[in-house]
Structure formats: C-alpha cells, structure tokens
Amino acid sequence: GENVEQHPSTLSVQEGDSAVIKCTYSDSASNYFPWYKQELGKGPQLIIDIRSNVGEKKDQRIAVTLNKTAKHFSLHITETQPEDSAVYFCAADPSGAGSYQLTFGKGTKLSVIP
Amino acid sequence: NAGVTQTPKFQVLKTGQSMTLQCAQDMNHNSMYWYRQDPGMGLRLIYYSASEGTTDKGEVPNGYNVSRLNKREFSLRLESAAPSQTSVYFCASSALQGVNEQYFGPGTRLTVT
C-alpha cells in the first residue's frame, strides 16, 4: 500500500518568513495530493491540492510543488501570519492503482511567532 | 449548508460499553469515510462507503462496524469499546470516490476508561 512520509514534524518561523513542509510517497500510481490544515479542536480543512499532470499550483500565499519522478511534493507558505499556526497534513491518493484511499502523513505543527 | 456534521462531540465510555457515532452530510456526496486520529499517527482510515449501499474496510477496521443508512448518513459503531479505541474520530465525505476533495466534520473525541 501507499506510504507517506512528512517532514518536519514541528516547524517554528517568524511572522513574515516562509515555511516549507515536505512529503514523500511510495506508490508511483498516486495521482492526487491534497494538503489539509487542522486548527486546534477542529476537523482538517482542505487548503490546496495538486494532481499528477501539474508540477506547481498557487493560491495567494500558498503553493504546492510536485516532483513525480522523485515522488515528493511540498507545501510552501509565504509571508506567514499568526493565523497560519496549525497542524498541516499531506496526503496521497493512489486511485490510479484502484485503491481509492487517501493515505495521510503524520502531520507538521507549524508555529508562527509574532 | 452545514457540510459534514457529527454527533456527539465528546463521549466517555467504560470498557465493554457500546455506542454509535453519527455522521451526516448535506452536500449530496456519494462517498463517505470514517477516520481516527491519534497523537503522532496522523489520520487513519477505518471504513469507507464509496456509494450508498456499499461499505469497505480501511487500514484499521478491527473493533468497528459501519452502516450507510442512506446517501446522507454514515454511522460508526463500537460494539465493545476498549481503551485502545480512545481517539478523535472524523467523518468525511467526497463527491466521488478517488481523485476528489474530502470534506471533514468537526470530530468526536472519545475516551474509553
């Protein structure tokens, strides 16, 4: 089955700096890679996703890059703000192999220091 | 449009007790999922329902049963709760199975003593 590794597990940045979270996956059939943000006491919320036919996607201050050859993808947050503090999860969907199950990384706790 | 709703928000059970976690979505989604979240473990899939009338096991199904009551509702039952089932449970839905966004509910925090 799919295995998703996520690094780092914790990340502290100064307000205004950039944050980068990286994930690797094992199943080359995976073709959908979402990122979720989870605030304390709430459910995960989809913030951006990328499909295997695209190398990069941006949405205001967040961007995701995908390298299918190396089987890794990354979340980039620029100009971080205190409200970006949360736990972020990456995931991979090996639907190409007929699995249809999102496999999640273990999460990154991002702290933005004012 | 409430999205995905879950009840209850919190529950404490004694070992051996049973309970059902309820989930409903109002987005007319076909697929629904149950996950558990444990510290340092991320989200792990318990069961999913690709469409009304079908259910399948996920990564960690032991000790749980599910029912897809109708298109809107998907329940998770613990027949004989164990301390190892102490966790936060999330329900999610997506328009279709596969390459599709999943939308999560607010979660149920369950403690088994």
mmCIF file of C-alpha atoms in Angstrom, chain A residues 8-107:
data_model
loop_
_atom_site.group_PDB
_atom_site.id
_atom_site.type_symbol
_atom_site.label_atom_id
_atom_site.label_comp_id
_atom_site.label_asym_id
_atom_site.label_seq_id
_atom_site.Cartn_x
_atom_site.Cartn_y
_atom_site.Cartn_z
ATOM 1 C CA PRO A 8 9.427 18.186 9.664
ATOM 2 C CA SER A 9 7.106 17.185 12.489
ATOM 3 C CA THR A 10 7.358 20.658 14.026
ATOM 4 C CA LEU A 11 8.304 23.973 12.458
ATOM 5 C CA SER A 12 8.651 27.416 14.015
ATOM 6 C CA VAL A 13 9.041 30.522 11.873
ATOM 7 C CA GLN A 14 8.981 34.253 12.460
ATOM 8 C CA GLU A 15 5.975 36.128 11.183
ATOM 9 C CA GLY A 16 6.622 37.201 7.609
ATOM 10 C CA ASP A 17 9.073 34.385 6.868
ATOM 11 C CA SER A 18 8.354 31.442 4.591
ATOM 12 C CA ALA A 19 7.545 27.893 5.690
ATOM 13 C CA VAL A 20 8.147 24.717 3.699
ATOM 14 C CA ILE A 21 6.769 21.273 4.507
ATOM 15 C CA LYS A 22 7.864 18.250 2.511
ATOM 16 C CA CYS A 23 6.266 14.873 1.832
ATOM 17 C CA THR A 24 7.384 11.764 0.012
ATOM 18 C CA TYR A 25 5.190 8.928 -1.183
ATOM 19 C CA SER A 26 5.885 5.370 -2.210
ATOM 20 C CA ASP A 27 3.220 4.376 -4.744
ATOM 21 C CA SER A 28 4.035 5.655 -8.217
ATOM 22 C CA ALA A 29 0.347 5.178 -9.142
ATOM 23 C CA SER A 30 -0.709 8.016 -6.800
ATOM 24 C CA ASN A 31 -2.090 10.909 -8.776
ATOM 25 C CA TYR A 32 -3.787 13.270 -6.316
ATOM 26 C CA PHE A 33 -2.020 15.098 -3.485
ATOM 27 C CA PRO A 34 -4.081 17.282 -1.135
ATOM 28 C CA TRP A 35 -2.910 19.377 1.792
ATOM 29 C CA TYR A 36 -5.054 19.879 4.872
ATOM 30 C CA LYS A 37 -4.855 22.438 7.670
ATOM 31 C CA GLN A 38 -6.168 21.491 11.088
ATOM 32 C CA GLU A 39 -6.728 24.126 13.734
ATOM 33 C CA LEU A 40 -6.987 23.159 17.375
ATOM 34 C CA GLY A 41 -10.235 21.344 18.143
ATOM 35 C CA LYS A 42 -11.425 21.320 14.537
ATOM 36 C CA GLY A 43 -11.519 18.918 11.630
ATOM 37 C CA PRO A 44 -8.969 19.057 8.796
ATOM 38 C CA GLN A 45 -9.728 21.586 6.086
ATOM 39 C CA LEU A 46 -8.512 21.249 2.513
ATOM 40 C CA ILE A 47 -6.309 24.232 1.624
ATOM 41 C CA ILE A 48 -4.770 23.233 -1.694
ATOM 42 C CA ASP A 49 -4.335 20.161 -3.842
ATOM 43 C CA ILE A 50 -2.400 19.129 -6.917
ATOM 44 C CA ARG A 51 -2.930 16.435 -9.499
ATOM 45 C CA SER A 52 -0.225 14.451 -11.204
ATOM 46 C CA ASN A 53 -0.451 16.251 -14.518
ATOM 47 C CA VAL A 54 0.633 19.543 -12.913
ATOM 48 C CA GLY A 55 4.020 20.475 -11.433
ATOM 49 C CA GLU A 56 3.025 23.516 -9.386
ATOM 50 C CA LYS A 57 -0.113 25.229 -8.159
ATOM 51 C CA LYS A 58 -0.505 28.535 -6.315
ATOM 52 C CA ASP A 59 -3.292 30.122 -4.322
ATOM 53 C CA GLN A 60 -2.364 33.501 -2.891
ATOM 54 C CA ARG A 61 0.281 32.852 -0.201
ATOM 55 C CA ILE A 62 0.319 29.079 -0.508
ATOM 56 C CA ALA A 63 1.780 26.911 -3.233
ATOM 57 C CA VAL A 64 2.357 23.225 -3.779
ATOM 58 C CA THR A 65 5.004 21.642 -5.965
ATOM 59 C CA LEU A 66 5.092 18.056 -7.206
ATOM 60 C CA ASN A 67 8.024 16.020 -8.490
ATOM 61 C CA LYS A 68 6.602 12.730 -9.725
ATOM 62 C CA THR A 69 9.983 11.358 -10.735
ATOM 63 C CA ALA A 70 11.339 11.758 -7.217
ATOM 64 C CA LYS A 71 7.925 11.008 -5.650
ATOM 65 C CA HIS A 72 7.831 14.049 -3.425
ATOM 66 C CA PHE A 73 5.658 17.122 -3.039
ATOM 67 C CA SER A 74 5.941 20.222 -0.911
ATOM 68 C CA LEU A 75 3.783 22.945 0.632
ATOM 69 C CA HIS A 76 5.143 26.488 0.599
ATOM 70 C CA ILE A 77 3.611 29.262 2.688
ATOM 71 C CA THR A 78 4.983 32.754 2.109
ATOM 72 C CA GLU A 79 4.630 35.843 4.303
ATOM 73 C CA THR A 80 3.447 33.710 7.219
ATOM 74 C CA GLN A 81 0.929 35.161 9.663
ATOM 75 C CA PRO A 82 -0.022 34.060 13.194
ATOM 76 C CA GLU A 83 -3.274 32.601 11.851
ATOM 77 C CA ASP A 84 -1.229 30.160 9.772
ATOM 78 C CA SER A 85 -0.309 28.391 13.048
ATOM 79 C CA ALA A 86 -1.894 24.934 12.839
ATOM 80 C CA VAL A 87 -1.129 21.309 12.043
ATOM 81 C CA TYR A 88 -0.708 20.595 8.343
ATOM 82 C CA PHE A 89 -1.206 17.178 6.767
ATOM 83 C CA CYS A 90 -0.220 15.992 3.341
ATOM 84 C CA ALA A 91 -1.915 13.022 1.692
ATOM 85 C CA ALA A 92 -1.699 10.870 -1.405
ATOM 86 C CA ASP A 93 -4.469 9.111 -3.286
ATOM 87 C CA PRO A 94 -3.356 6.041 -5.240
ATOM 88 C CA SER A 95 -6.550 5.940 -7.267
ATOM 89 C CA GLY A 96 -4.506 5.086 -10.308
ATOM 90 C CA ALA A 97 -3.952 1.696 -8.714
ATOM 91 C CA GLY A 98 -7.617 1.342 -7.810
ATOM 92 C CA SER A 99 -7.094 1.868 -4.092
ATOM 93 C CA TYR A 100 -9.271 4.954 -3.593
ATOM 94 C CA GLN A 101 -7.970 5.522 -0.072
ATOM 95 C CA LEU A 102 -6.271 8.728 0.977
ATOM 96 C CA THR A 103 -3.089 7.984 2.908
ATOM 97 C CA PHE A 104 -2.033 10.799 5.234
ATOM 98 C CA GLY A 105 1.324 11.902 6.535
ATOM 99 C CA LYS A 106 1.717 12.219 10.298
ATOM 100 C CA GLY A 107 1.428 15.992 10.278
#
